[in-house]
Amino acid sequence: MQIIKQYIEDNKQRLLDELFDLLRFPSVSADPKYKDDVLKTADYTAAKLQEAGADNVEVCQTAGYPIVYGEKIIDASKPTVLVYGHYDVQPPDPLELWKTPPFEPTVRDGKIYARGACDDKGQFYMHVKAFELMMQTNTLPCNIKFMIEGEEEVGSNNLGLFVKANKERLKADVVLISDTSMLSMETPSLETGLRGLSYLEVEVVGPNRDLHSGVYGGAVANPATILAKMIASLHDENNHIAIPGFYDDVVELTDDERNALNAAPYNEEEYKKDLDIAEVWGEKGYSTLERTGTRPTLEVNGIWGGYIGEGAKTVLPSKANAKISMRLVPNQSSDKITQLFTDHFNHIAPPYVKVKVTPHHGGEPVVTPTNSVAYQAAQKAITEAFGVEPIPTRGGGSIPIVALFEAELGIKTVLMGFGLDSDALHSPNEKYDIFNYYKGIETIPLFYKHYAELSNS
Ligand code: BES
Ligand code: MN
Ligand code: MN
């Protein structure tokens, strides 16, 4: 413990400066205009892995953005940890809401403000630096493999192929990921599940061209109105999702599981205050923690149609569109839900319009074990670093690759995230506390220590 703290203390400024350099790359995977920057970020990540002491570092080409790989095999008879993270980030839009530029990391009140500060550059880089620390202090007790991808925020479409084609190279005993949240620094937690995802786009088409809303309005169905009605009908009066069969495969939690989940500290007044909302909303019969962690949801992520420029234009739009995501829980299947949605949406379309549903990407839900050696090692590491035992929680977000690691490689994951839900992931002014960054670099070597010890006994 002392060695770890001393190393961090001795290298404090450099550890931060390097993260800042990483954050300066606008590695937005969703927007092709950032292509060169995304590629440069992969190169930077590879160079840093190499510097930290990794062998066989490679920027592995895919049909999309490359996957950065590196490893340190100290002894084939020792356990191997596969670290996964992503160097790509979400688009920074809307830009005007950022207090300081998204790709010029700025410290305010002890927090680093930048796109990717928490999701996931700040978090995966802790692993690179913790690895460097273990190499420099001669304390790496296990084998380690890094796989840092550049398409997580757009659905990891090429990662599945890479994993299938590299089963031998990726062989490991556990996957370790820091890309989730903790309850708070005072009440550290470990996520033990992630929701799945079905993401799709819908289009409602009416007349064959935009029309004068005075000349035709009232006589021709307005696709924007129809789309709004169709979307509104997807939740019933209890905010259950009204797609037939949607809940068929959902595993209900036992009373014990529900009680354990609801025992986590959560203050509804603070929650509402933080978001400036008068009331929370959601499926009847479930608490906020259950709604975000253990229940499936359906959300409109974007909706448009007609004239949205300056001033007014009297127009009856020819079509209207929406992007819709559904978060899934065990044992729902992404493909099945996408099909149910598509069938239902076509079914409820009135005869005045044509509808089209286009699936984007998906991912399966996962629950991670809490009785494994690796989970216990994470528990011990956090307890040692934070002085309190972590609480198990269920995360609301999705990391599709976790289910894939299990299916393809047969490896379970430990989700040891150090972010906070209030870190504004995907929002303007994303941040990551400098304290969390150092705390992560301190906790990770403790994980390796305990994992090696527990694996041996
Ligand atoms: N790191 C997040 C997922 C996350 C955030 C999990 C907070 C738990 C707590 C990840 O980068 C992410 O944003 N995933 C996407 C899914 C992807 C397919 C675009 C998501 O959850 O929307
Ligand atoms: Mn992430
Ligand atoms: Mn993300």
Short mmCIF file of C-alpha atoms and ligand atoms in Angstrom, two decimals:
data_model
loop_
_atom_site.label_atom_id
_atom_site.label_comp_id
_atom_site.label_asym_id
_atom_site.label_seq_id
_atom_site.Cartn_x
_atom_site.Cartn_y
_atom_site.Cartn_z
CA MET A 1 0.00 0.00 0.00
CA GLN A 2 2.80 2.38 0.95
CA ILE A 3 4.69 1.64 -2.28
CA ILE A 4 1.58 2.42 -4.30
CA LYS A 5 0.85 5.70 -2.54
CA GLN A 6 4.48 6.77 -2.79
CA TYR A 7 4.60 6.08 -6.53
CA ILE A 8 1.45 8.09 -7.13
CA GLU A 9 2.77 10.93 -4.99
CA ASP A 10 6.13 10.95 -6.82
CA ASN A 11 4.46 11.02 -10.23
CA LYS A 12 1.38 13.06 -9.44
CA GLN A 13 1.66 15.79 -12.04
CA ARG A 14 2.84 13.53 -14.87
CA LEU A 15 -0.03 11.08 -14.30
CA LEU A 16 -2.43 13.96 -14.76
CA ASP A 17 -0.61 15.61 -17.68
CA GLU A 18 -0.67 12.40 -19.69
CA LEU A 19 -4.40 11.99 -19.16
CA PHE A 20 -4.85 15.57 -20.32
CA ASP A 21 -2.94 14.79 -23.51
CA LEU A 22 -5.24 11.84 -24.10
CA LEU A 23 -8.32 13.99 -23.49
CA ARG A 24 -7.17 16.56 -26.06
CA PHE A 25 -7.79 14.11 -28.90
CA PRO A 26 -11.37 14.55 -30.13
CA SER A 27 -11.90 10.82 -30.66
CA VAL A 28 -15.59 10.96 -31.55
CA SER A 29 -16.39 7.61 -33.17
CA ALA A 30 -19.90 8.59 -34.31
CA ASP A 31 -18.82 11.39 -36.63
CA PRO A 32 -16.55 10.63 -39.62
CA LYS A 33 -15.13 14.16 -39.54
CA TYR A 34 -13.05 13.11 -36.52
CA LYS A 35 -11.59 10.06 -38.26
CA ASP A 36 -7.94 11.20 -38.15
CA ASP A 37 -8.24 12.14 -34.50
CA VAL A 38 -9.73 8.78 -33.58
CA LEU A 39 -6.84 7.03 -35.35
CA LYS A 40 -4.29 9.25 -33.59
CA THR A 41 -5.87 8.38 -30.26
CA ALA A 42 -5.35 4.69 -30.97
CA ASP A 43 -1.67 5.38 -31.74
CA TYR A 44 -1.25 7.44 -28.58
CA THR A 45 -2.86 4.70 -26.49
CA ALA A 46 -0.56 2.08 -28.03
CA ALA A 47 2.52 4.24 -27.41
CA LYS A 48 1.56 4.72 -23.79
CA LEU A 49 0.99 0.99 -23.27
CA GLN A 50 4.41 0.34 -24.74
CA GLU A 51 6.05 2.97 -22.53
CA ALA A 52 4.35 1.49 -19.49
CA GLY A 53 6.03 -1.82 -20.25
CA ALA A 54 3.60 -3.84 -22.33
CA ASP A 55 4.88 -6.36 -24.88
CA ASN A 56 3.47 -7.21 -28.30
CA VAL A 57 1.69 -3.89 -28.50
CA GLU A 58 -0.34 -3.69 -31.68
CA VAL A 59 -2.83 -1.33 -33.23
CA CYS A 60 -5.09 -4.00 -34.70
CA GLN A 61 -6.95 -2.93 -37.80
CA THR A 62 -10.63 -3.75 -38.18
CA ALA A 63 -13.28 -2.78 -40.72
CA GLY A 64 -13.84 0.23 -38.46
CA TYR A 65 -11.60 1.85 -35.86
CA PRO A 66 -8.61 -0.16 -34.59
CA ILE A 67 -8.36 -2.10 -31.37
CA VAL A 68 -5.26 -1.45 -29.28
CA TYR A 69 -3.72 -4.58 -27.81
CA GLY A 70 -0.82 -5.10 -25.46
CA GLU A 71 0.21 -7.69 -22.88
CA LYS A 72 2.66 -8.65 -20.17
CA ILE A 73 2.99 -12.34 -19.56
CA ILE A 74 5.16 -12.84 -16.50
CA ASP A 75 4.45 -16.53 -15.93
CA ALA A 76 2.10 -18.73 -17.90
CA SER A 77 1.11 -20.59 -14.76
CA LYS A 78 -0.19 -17.39 -13.12
CA PRO A 79 -3.73 -16.08 -13.68
CA THR A 80 -4.37 -13.63 -16.50
CA VAL A 81 -6.45 -10.48 -16.35
CA LEU A 82 -7.91 -9.01 -19.55
CA VAL A 83 -8.44 -5.26 -19.21
CA TYR A 84 -11.04 -3.79 -21.54
CA GLY A 85 -11.74 -0.11 -22.14
CA HIS A 86 -12.57 2.31 -24.94
CA TYR A 87 -10.65 5.30 -26.28
CA ASP A 88 -13.57 6.66 -28.31
CA VAL A 89 -15.98 9.22 -26.89
CA GLN A 90 -19.49 10.52 -27.50
CA PRO A 91 -20.03 13.63 -29.65
CA PRO A 92 -19.64 16.79 -27.56
CA ASP A 93 -22.87 18.39 -28.81
CA PRO A 94 -24.51 20.69 -27.87
CA LEU A 95 -21.26 22.64 -27.82
CA GLU A 96 -22.71 25.92 -26.59
CA LEU A 97 -23.60 24.34 -23.26
CA TRP A 98 -19.97 23.57 -22.35
CA LYS A 99 -18.47 26.04 -19.88
CA THR A 100 -14.99 25.24 -21.25
CA PRO A 101 -14.16 23.53 -24.56
CA PRO A 102 -14.80 19.75 -24.50
CA PHE A 103 -11.36 18.84 -25.84
CA GLU A 104 -9.38 21.30 -23.73
CA PRO A 105 -9.39 19.59 -20.32
CA THR A 106 -9.87 22.16 -17.58
CA VAL A 107 -9.75 21.72 -13.83
CA ARG A 108 -12.43 23.39 -11.74
CA ASP A 109 -12.98 22.60 -8.10
CA GLY A 110 -10.75 19.52 -8.27
CA LYS A 111 -12.59 18.04 -11.24
CA ILE A 112 -11.38 17.51 -14.80
CA TYR A 113 -13.89 18.80 -17.33
CA ALA A 114 -13.59 17.24 -20.80
CA ARG A 115 -15.47 14.86 -23.10
CA GLY A 116 -14.28 11.39 -22.16
CA ALA A 117 -12.88 12.52 -18.79
CA CYS A 118 -14.90 9.76 -17.12
CA ASP A 119 -16.28 7.75 -20.08
CA ASP A 120 -13.88 6.14 -20.63
CA LYS A 121 -10.48 7.78 -21.10
CA GLY A 122 -10.03 8.82 -17.47
CA GLN A 123 -11.01 5.33 -16.41
CA PHE A 124 -9.11 3.11 -18.84
CA TYR A 125 -6.01 5.26 -18.47
CA MET A 126 -5.97 4.50 -14.73
CA HIS A 127 -5.31 0.90 -15.77
CA VAL A 128 -2.41 1.88 -18.02
CA LYS A 129 -0.88 3.89 -15.19
CA ALA A 130 -1.56 1.23 -12.55
CA PHE A 131 0.20 -1.23 -14.85
CA GLU A 132 3.15 1.16 -15.19
CA LEU A 133 3.21 1.45 -11.40
CA MET A 134 3.33 -2.33 -10.97
CA MET A 135 6.07 -2.64 -13.60
CA GLN A 136 8.17 0.12 -12.06
CA THR A 137 7.80 -1.16 -8.52
CA ASN A 138 8.21 -4.80 -9.52
CA THR A 139 4.85 -5.77 -8.07
CA LEU A 140 2.89 -7.15 -11.02
CA PRO A 141 1.66 -10.50 -9.64
CA CYS A 142 -0.41 -11.76 -12.64
CA ASN A 143 -0.37 -11.75 -16.40
CA ILE A 144 -2.14 -8.84 -17.96
CA LYS A 145 -3.68 -8.23 -21.38
CA PHE A 146 -5.07 -4.94 -22.60
CA MET A 147 -7.75 -4.53 -25.22
CA ILE A 148 -8.80 -0.93 -25.73
CA GLU A 149 -11.31 -0.36 -28.52
CA GLY A 150 -12.50 2.67 -30.48
CA GLU A 151 -16.10 1.87 -31.31
CA GLU A 152 -17.80 1.32 -27.98
CA GLU A 153 -19.94 4.43 -28.26
CA VAL A 154 -21.27 3.31 -31.63
CA GLY A 155 -22.09 -0.28 -30.75
CA SER A 156 -18.73 -2.14 -30.97
CA ASN A 157 -19.67 -3.58 -34.34
CA ASN A 158 -16.21 -4.89 -35.20
CA LEU A 159 -15.15 -6.01 -31.78
CA GLY A 160 -17.19 -9.21 -31.95
CA LEU A 161 -15.32 -10.31 -35.06
CA PHE A 162 -11.98 -9.45 -33.46
CA VAL A 163 -12.81 -11.45 -30.35
CA LYS A 164 -13.91 -14.45 -32.43
CA ALA A 165 -10.73 -14.30 -34.51
CA ASN A 166 -8.40 -13.85 -31.51
CA LYS A 167 -9.65 -16.33 -28.95
CA GLU A 168 -6.20 -17.68 -28.17
CA ARG A 169 -4.58 -14.26 -27.85
CA LEU A 170 -7.38 -13.02 -25.57
CA LYS A 171 -7.39 -16.07 -23.34
CA ALA A 172 -7.73 -14.92 -19.74
CA ASP A 173 -9.25 -15.82 -16.40
CA VAL A 174 -11.22 -12.66 -15.86
CA VAL A 175 -12.13 -9.44 -17.65
CA LEU A 176 -11.61 -6.25 -15.67
CA ILE A 177 -13.44 -3.10 -16.77
CA SER A 178 -13.58 0.41 -15.35
CA ASP A 179 -16.39 1.99 -17.37
CA THR A 180 -19.23 2.15 -14.84
CA SER A 181 -20.20 4.22 -11.82
CA MET A 182 -19.93 4.12 -8.06
CA LEU A 183 -22.62 5.43 -5.72
CA SER A 184 -20.20 7.96 -4.25
CA MET A 185 -16.65 8.15 -2.96
CA GLU A 186 -17.97 7.74 0.60
CA THR A 187 -20.11 4.74 -0.34
CA PRO A 188 -18.10 2.88 -2.97
CA SER A 189 -19.93 0.21 -4.94
CA LEU A 190 -19.38 -2.45 -7.55
CA GLU A 191 -21.84 -2.87 -10.40
CA THR A 192 -23.00 -6.46 -10.75
CA GLY A 193 -25.05 -6.13 -13.88
CA LEU A 194 -25.52 -4.11 -17.02
CA ARG A 195 -28.61 -3.67 -19.13
CA GLY A 196 -28.85 -4.82 -22.71
CA LEU A 197 -29.89 -2.60 -25.56
CA SER A 198 -31.99 -2.50 -28.68
CA TYR A 199 -31.51 0.72 -30.62
CA LEU A 200 -33.55 1.57 -33.69
CA GLU A 201 -34.86 4.35 -35.82
CA VAL A 202 -38.42 4.82 -37.04
CA GLU A 203 -39.76 6.81 -39.94
CA VAL A 204 -43.38 7.78 -40.53
CA VAL A 205 -44.14 8.91 -44.07
CA GLY A 206 -47.31 10.71 -45.13
CA PRO A 207 -47.75 12.70 -48.35
CA ASN A 208 -45.07 12.46 -51.02
CA ARG A 209 -43.80 16.02 -50.34
CA ASP A 210 -43.94 18.76 -47.73
CA LEU A 211 -47.27 20.58 -48.07
CA HIS A 212 -48.64 24.04 -47.38
CA SER A 213 -50.16 23.60 -43.92
CA GLY A 214 -53.03 25.93 -44.77
CA VAL A 215 -53.90 24.49 -48.14
CA TYR A 216 -53.68 20.81 -47.10
CA GLY A 217 -53.74 20.92 -43.27
CA GLY A 218 -56.84 19.25 -41.83
CA ALA A 219 -57.30 17.01 -44.85
CA VAL A 220 -54.02 15.05 -44.85
CA ALA A 221 -52.60 13.26 -41.80
CA ASN A 222 -49.55 15.00 -40.38
CA PRO A 223 -46.73 12.42 -39.91
CA ALA A 224 -45.34 14.36 -36.95
CA THR A 225 -48.67 14.16 -35.14
CA ILE A 226 -49.09 10.48 -36.02
CA LEU A 227 -45.54 9.68 -34.87
CA ALA A 228 -46.14 11.52 -31.59
CA LYS A 229 -49.34 9.53 -30.99
CA MET A 230 -47.70 6.23 -31.88
CA ILE A 231 -44.79 6.93 -29.55
CA ALA A 232 -47.10 8.06 -26.75
CA SER A 233 -49.00 4.78 -27.02
CA LEU A 234 -45.86 2.76 -26.28
CA HIS A 235 -46.32 3.32 -22.52
CA ASP A 236 -49.61 2.64 -20.73
CA GLU A 237 -51.08 4.64 -17.84
CA ASN A 238 -48.80 2.81 -15.39
CA ASN A 239 -45.76 3.50 -17.56
CA HIS A 240 -45.47 -0.14 -18.47
CA ILE A 241 -44.27 -0.70 -22.01
CA ALA A 242 -47.28 -1.57 -24.15
CA ILE A 243 -45.58 -3.80 -26.71
CA PRO A 244 -47.15 -7.28 -26.61
CA GLY A 245 -44.68 -9.86 -25.31
CA PHE A 246 -42.17 -7.21 -24.18
CA TYR A 247 -41.95 -8.50 -20.59
CA ASP A 248 -42.28 -12.21 -21.38
CA ASP A 249 -38.63 -13.08 -20.70
CA VAL A 250 -37.98 -10.59 -17.89
CA VAL A 251 -36.67 -12.25 -14.75
CA GLU A 252 -38.30 -10.69 -11.69
CA LEU A 253 -36.03 -10.13 -8.71
CA THR A 254 -36.64 -12.08 -5.52
CA ASP A 255 -37.78 -10.07 -2.48
CA ASP A 256 -34.33 -10.50 -0.98
CA GLU A 257 -32.66 -9.14 -4.10
CA ARG A 258 -35.05 -6.20 -4.20
CA ASN A 259 -34.45 -5.40 -0.56
CA ALA A 260 -30.68 -5.58 -0.99
CA LEU A 261 -30.84 -3.28 -3.99
CA ASN A 262 -33.08 -0.76 -2.25
CA ALA A 263 -30.82 -0.71 0.79
CA ALA A 264 -28.25 1.27 -1.21
CA PRO A 265 -28.11 4.91 -0.16
CA TYR A 266 -30.37 6.98 -2.39
CA ASN A 267 -31.89 10.33 -1.59
CA GLU A 268 -34.86 11.14 -3.79
CA GLU A 269 -34.92 14.81 -2.81
CA GLU A 270 -31.29 15.25 -3.85
CA TYR A 271 -31.88 13.26 -7.02
CA LYS A 272 -34.72 15.57 -8.03
CA LYS A 273 -32.82 18.68 -7.02
CA ASP A 274 -29.79 17.68 -9.06
CA LEU A 275 -31.95 17.30 -12.18
CA ASP A 276 -34.28 20.19 -11.41
CA ILE A 277 -37.41 18.06 -11.73
CA ALA A 278 -40.50 18.21 -9.52
CA GLU A 279 -41.20 14.48 -9.57
CA VAL A 280 -39.54 11.28 -10.65
CA TRP A 281 -41.34 9.19 -13.26
CA GLY A 282 -41.41 5.52 -14.10
CA GLU A 283 -42.96 2.11 -14.10
CA LYS A 284 -45.55 1.76 -11.36
CA GLY A 285 -44.60 -0.56 -8.53
CA TYR A 286 -40.84 -0.05 -8.70
CA SER A 287 -38.38 2.28 -6.95
CA THR A 288 -36.00 4.55 -8.84
CA LEU A 289 -33.08 2.20 -8.18
CA GLU A 290 -35.10 -0.73 -9.50
CA ARG A 291 -36.31 1.24 -12.50
CA THR A 292 -32.79 2.14 -13.59
CA GLY A 293 -31.05 -1.08 -12.65
CA THR A 294 -33.41 -4.00 -13.03
CA ARG A 295 -36.32 -3.01 -15.24
CA PRO A 296 -36.45 -2.66 -19.02
CA THR A 297 -37.25 0.77 -20.47
CA LEU A 298 -38.09 2.47 -23.75
CA GLU A 299 -36.83 5.97 -24.48
CA VAL A 300 -37.02 8.39 -27.37
CA ASN A 301 -33.45 9.62 -27.91
CA GLY A 302 -34.30 12.07 -30.67
CA ILE A 303 -37.36 13.11 -32.64
CA TRP A 304 -37.63 15.36 -35.66
CA GLY A 305 -39.62 16.28 -38.72
CA GLY A 306 -40.77 19.38 -40.56
CA TYR A 307 -39.28 22.81 -40.19
CA ILE A 308 -36.95 23.39 -37.26
CA GLY A 309 -34.96 26.40 -38.56
CA GLU A 310 -35.20 30.06 -37.54
CA GLY A 311 -38.60 31.71 -37.45
CA ALA A 312 -41.75 30.07 -38.78
CA LYS A 313 -42.53 28.15 -41.94
CA THR A 314 -46.08 26.93 -42.48
CA VAL A 315 -45.53 23.39 -43.58
CA LEU A 316 -47.12 20.00 -43.17
CA PRO A 317 -44.09 17.70 -43.22
CA SER A 318 -43.95 14.74 -45.50
CA LYS A 319 -42.26 12.62 -42.84
CA ALA A 320 -41.21 12.42 -39.23
CA ASN A 321 -38.53 10.36 -37.52
CA ALA A 322 -37.39 9.23 -34.12
CA LYS A 323 -34.48 7.33 -32.61
CA ILE A 324 -35.58 4.91 -29.92
CA SER A 325 -33.62 2.85 -27.43
CA MET A 326 -34.86 0.04 -25.25
CA ARG A 327 -32.77 -1.04 -22.25
CA LEU A 328 -33.08 -4.72 -21.54
CA VAL A 329 -32.66 -6.91 -18.49
CA PRO A 330 -32.01 -10.63 -18.04
CA ASN A 331 -33.26 -12.75 -19.87
CA GLN A 332 -34.50 -10.51 -22.64
CA SER A 333 -32.84 -10.87 -26.02
CA SER A 334 -31.92 -7.87 -28.09
CA ASP A 335 -32.92 -9.43 -31.43
CA LYS A 336 -36.23 -10.66 -30.10
CA ILE A 337 -37.14 -7.26 -28.63
CA THR A 338 -36.16 -5.51 -31.86
CA GLN A 339 -38.52 -7.86 -33.71
CA LEU A 340 -41.36 -7.36 -31.22
CA PHE A 341 -41.00 -3.60 -31.51
CA THR A 342 -40.93 -3.72 -35.30
CA ASP A 343 -44.02 -5.90 -35.52
CA HIS A 344 -45.91 -3.77 -33.03
CA PHE A 345 -44.95 -0.47 -34.62
CA ASN A 346 -46.08 -1.66 -38.01
CA HIS A 347 -49.26 -3.03 -36.47
CA ILE A 348 -50.29 0.26 -34.81
CA ALA A 349 -49.60 2.39 -37.89
CA PRO A 350 -52.84 3.99 -39.12
CA PRO A 351 -53.67 3.70 -42.84
CA TYR A 352 -52.78 7.37 -43.50
CA VAL A 353 -49.05 6.72 -43.21
CA LYS A 354 -46.32 4.25 -44.09
CA VAL A 355 -43.82 3.34 -41.39
CA LYS A 356 -40.32 2.01 -41.56
CA VAL A 357 -38.27 0.61 -38.67
CA THR A 358 -34.49 0.38 -39.07
CA PRO A 359 -32.51 -1.45 -36.37
CA HIS A 360 -29.17 0.08 -35.35
CA HIS A 361 -27.21 -1.84 -32.75
CA GLY A 362 -27.92 -3.93 -29.76
CA GLY A 363 -26.39 -5.82 -26.89
CA GLU A 364 -27.37 -8.40 -24.36
CA PRO A 365 -27.91 -7.76 -20.65
CA VAL A 366 -25.53 -9.32 -18.13
CA VAL A 367 -25.32 -10.14 -14.47
CA THR A 368 -21.82 -10.63 -13.11
CA PRO A 369 -21.05 -13.13 -10.33
CA THR A 370 -20.49 -11.88 -6.78
CA ASN A 371 -19.01 -15.10 -5.48
CA SER A 372 -16.00 -15.32 -7.77
CA VAL A 373 -12.40 -14.93 -6.69
CA ALA A 374 -12.09 -11.88 -8.93
CA TYR A 375 -15.15 -10.19 -7.42
CA GLN A 376 -13.81 -10.86 -3.94
CA ALA A 377 -10.46 -9.39 -4.98
CA ALA A 378 -12.22 -6.24 -6.18
CA GLN A 379 -14.16 -6.06 -2.91
CA LYS A 380 -10.96 -6.37 -0.90
CA ALA A 381 -9.11 -3.83 -3.03
CA ILE A 382 -11.86 -1.24 -2.65
CA THR A 383 -12.21 -1.91 1.06
CA GLU A 384 -8.48 -1.37 1.49
CA ALA A 385 -8.32 1.77 -0.63
CA PHE A 386 -11.56 3.42 0.53
CA GLY A 387 -11.76 2.14 4.10
CA VAL A 388 -15.33 0.87 3.53
CA GLU A 389 -16.73 -2.22 1.89
CA PRO A 390 -18.31 -1.69 -1.53
CA ILE A 391 -22.04 -2.19 -2.02
CA PRO A 392 -23.21 -4.30 -4.98
CA THR A 393 -25.46 -2.33 -7.37
CA ARG A 394 -27.00 -2.79 -10.80
CA GLY A 395 -25.98 -0.32 -13.49
CA GLY A 396 -28.44 1.18 -15.92
CA GLY A 397 -26.03 1.59 -18.82
CA SER A 398 -24.87 -0.98 -21.36
CA ILE A 399 -21.51 -2.38 -22.41
CA PRO A 400 -22.49 -4.90 -25.07
CA ILE A 401 -19.11 -6.56 -25.17
CA VAL A 402 -19.45 -7.97 -21.66
CA ALA A 403 -22.06 -10.54 -22.75
CA LEU A 404 -19.93 -11.30 -25.78
CA PHE A 405 -16.83 -12.03 -23.69
CA GLU A 406 -18.87 -14.52 -21.78
CA ALA A 407 -20.42 -16.12 -24.86
CA GLU A 408 -17.28 -16.22 -27.02
CA LEU A 409 -14.44 -16.58 -24.53
CA GLY A 410 -16.30 -18.01 -21.56
CA ILE A 411 -14.83 -15.31 -19.30
CA LYS A 412 -16.77 -13.44 -16.61
CA THR A 413 -16.29 -9.75 -15.94
CA VAL A 414 -15.65 -7.59 -12.91
CA LEU A 415 -17.05 -4.07 -13.32
CA MET A 416 -14.81 -1.94 -11.14
CA GLY A 417 -15.90 1.53 -12.18
CA PHE A 418 -14.85 4.75 -10.46
CA GLY A 419 -17.18 7.25 -12.15
CA LEU A 420 -20.23 8.87 -10.64
CA ASP A 421 -23.68 9.06 -12.24
CA SER A 422 -23.38 12.82 -11.78
CA ASP A 423 -20.21 12.95 -13.93
CA ALA A 424 -22.38 13.97 -16.89
CA LEU A 425 -21.45 11.09 -19.20
CA HIS A 426 -22.69 11.82 -22.73
CA SER A 427 -23.80 15.29 -21.53
CA PRO A 428 -22.18 18.71 -21.77
CA ASN A 429 -19.53 19.41 -19.11
CA GLU A 430 -18.58 15.78 -18.56
CA LYS A 431 -16.19 15.56 -15.65
CA TYR A 432 -14.04 13.24 -13.60
CA ASP A 433 -12.78 14.01 -10.14
CA ILE A 434 -8.98 14.08 -9.88
CA PHE A 435 -9.45 12.29 -6.56
CA ASN A 436 -11.24 9.40 -8.32
CA TYR A 437 -8.48 9.17 -10.92
CA TYR A 438 -5.72 8.77 -8.32
CA LYS A 439 -7.95 6.56 -6.18
CA GLY A 440 -8.44 4.26 -9.15
CA ILE A 441 -4.70 4.07 -9.82
CA GLU A 442 -4.30 3.16 -6.15
CA THR A 443 -7.09 0.54 -6.09
CA ILE A 444 -6.17 -1.35 -9.27
CA PRO A 445 -2.78 -2.72 -8.06
CA LEU A 446 -4.54 -3.85 -4.89
CA PHE A 447 -6.98 -5.79 -7.07
CA TYR A 448 -4.07 -7.60 -8.72
CA LYS A 449 -2.47 -8.33 -5.38
CA HIS A 450 -5.64 -9.83 -3.91
CA TYR A 451 -6.55 -11.61 -7.11
CA ALA A 452 -3.16 -13.33 -7.26
CA GLU A 453 -3.31 -14.23 -3.56
CA LEU A 454 -6.88 -15.55 -3.65
CA SER A 455 -6.24 -17.49 -6.86
CA ASN A 456 -3.34 -19.21 -5.15
CA SER A 457 -5.16 -20.29 -2.05
N1 BES B 1 -19.62 3.52 -20.02
C1 BES B 1 -20.90 3.51 -20.65
C2 BES B 1 -21.88 2.54 -20.03
C3 BES B 1 -22.21 2.76 -18.58
C4 BES B 1 -22.26 4.02 -18.02
C5 BES B 1 -22.49 1.68 -17.80
C6 BES B 1 -22.55 4.20 -16.69
C7 BES B 1 -22.83 1.83 -16.48
C8 BES B 1 -22.84 3.11 -15.91
C9 BES B 1 -20.71 3.17 -22.12
O1 BES B 1 -19.67 3.92 -22.70
C10 BES B 1 -21.95 3.55 -22.88
O2 BES B 1 -22.27 4.71 -22.92
N2 BES B 1 -22.61 2.59 -23.49
C11 BES B 1 -23.74 2.86 -24.33
C12 BES B 1 -24.09 1.68 -25.16
C13 BES B 1 -23.44 1.66 -26.52
C14 BES B 1 -23.92 0.46 -27.30
C15 BES B 1 -23.63 2.92 -27.29
C16 BES B 1 -24.95 3.16 -23.49
O3 BES B 1 -25.11 2.63 -22.38
O4 BES B 1 -25.77 3.94 -23.97
MN MN B 2 -18.01 3.87 -21.55
MN MN B 3 -20.50 5.97 -23.09
#
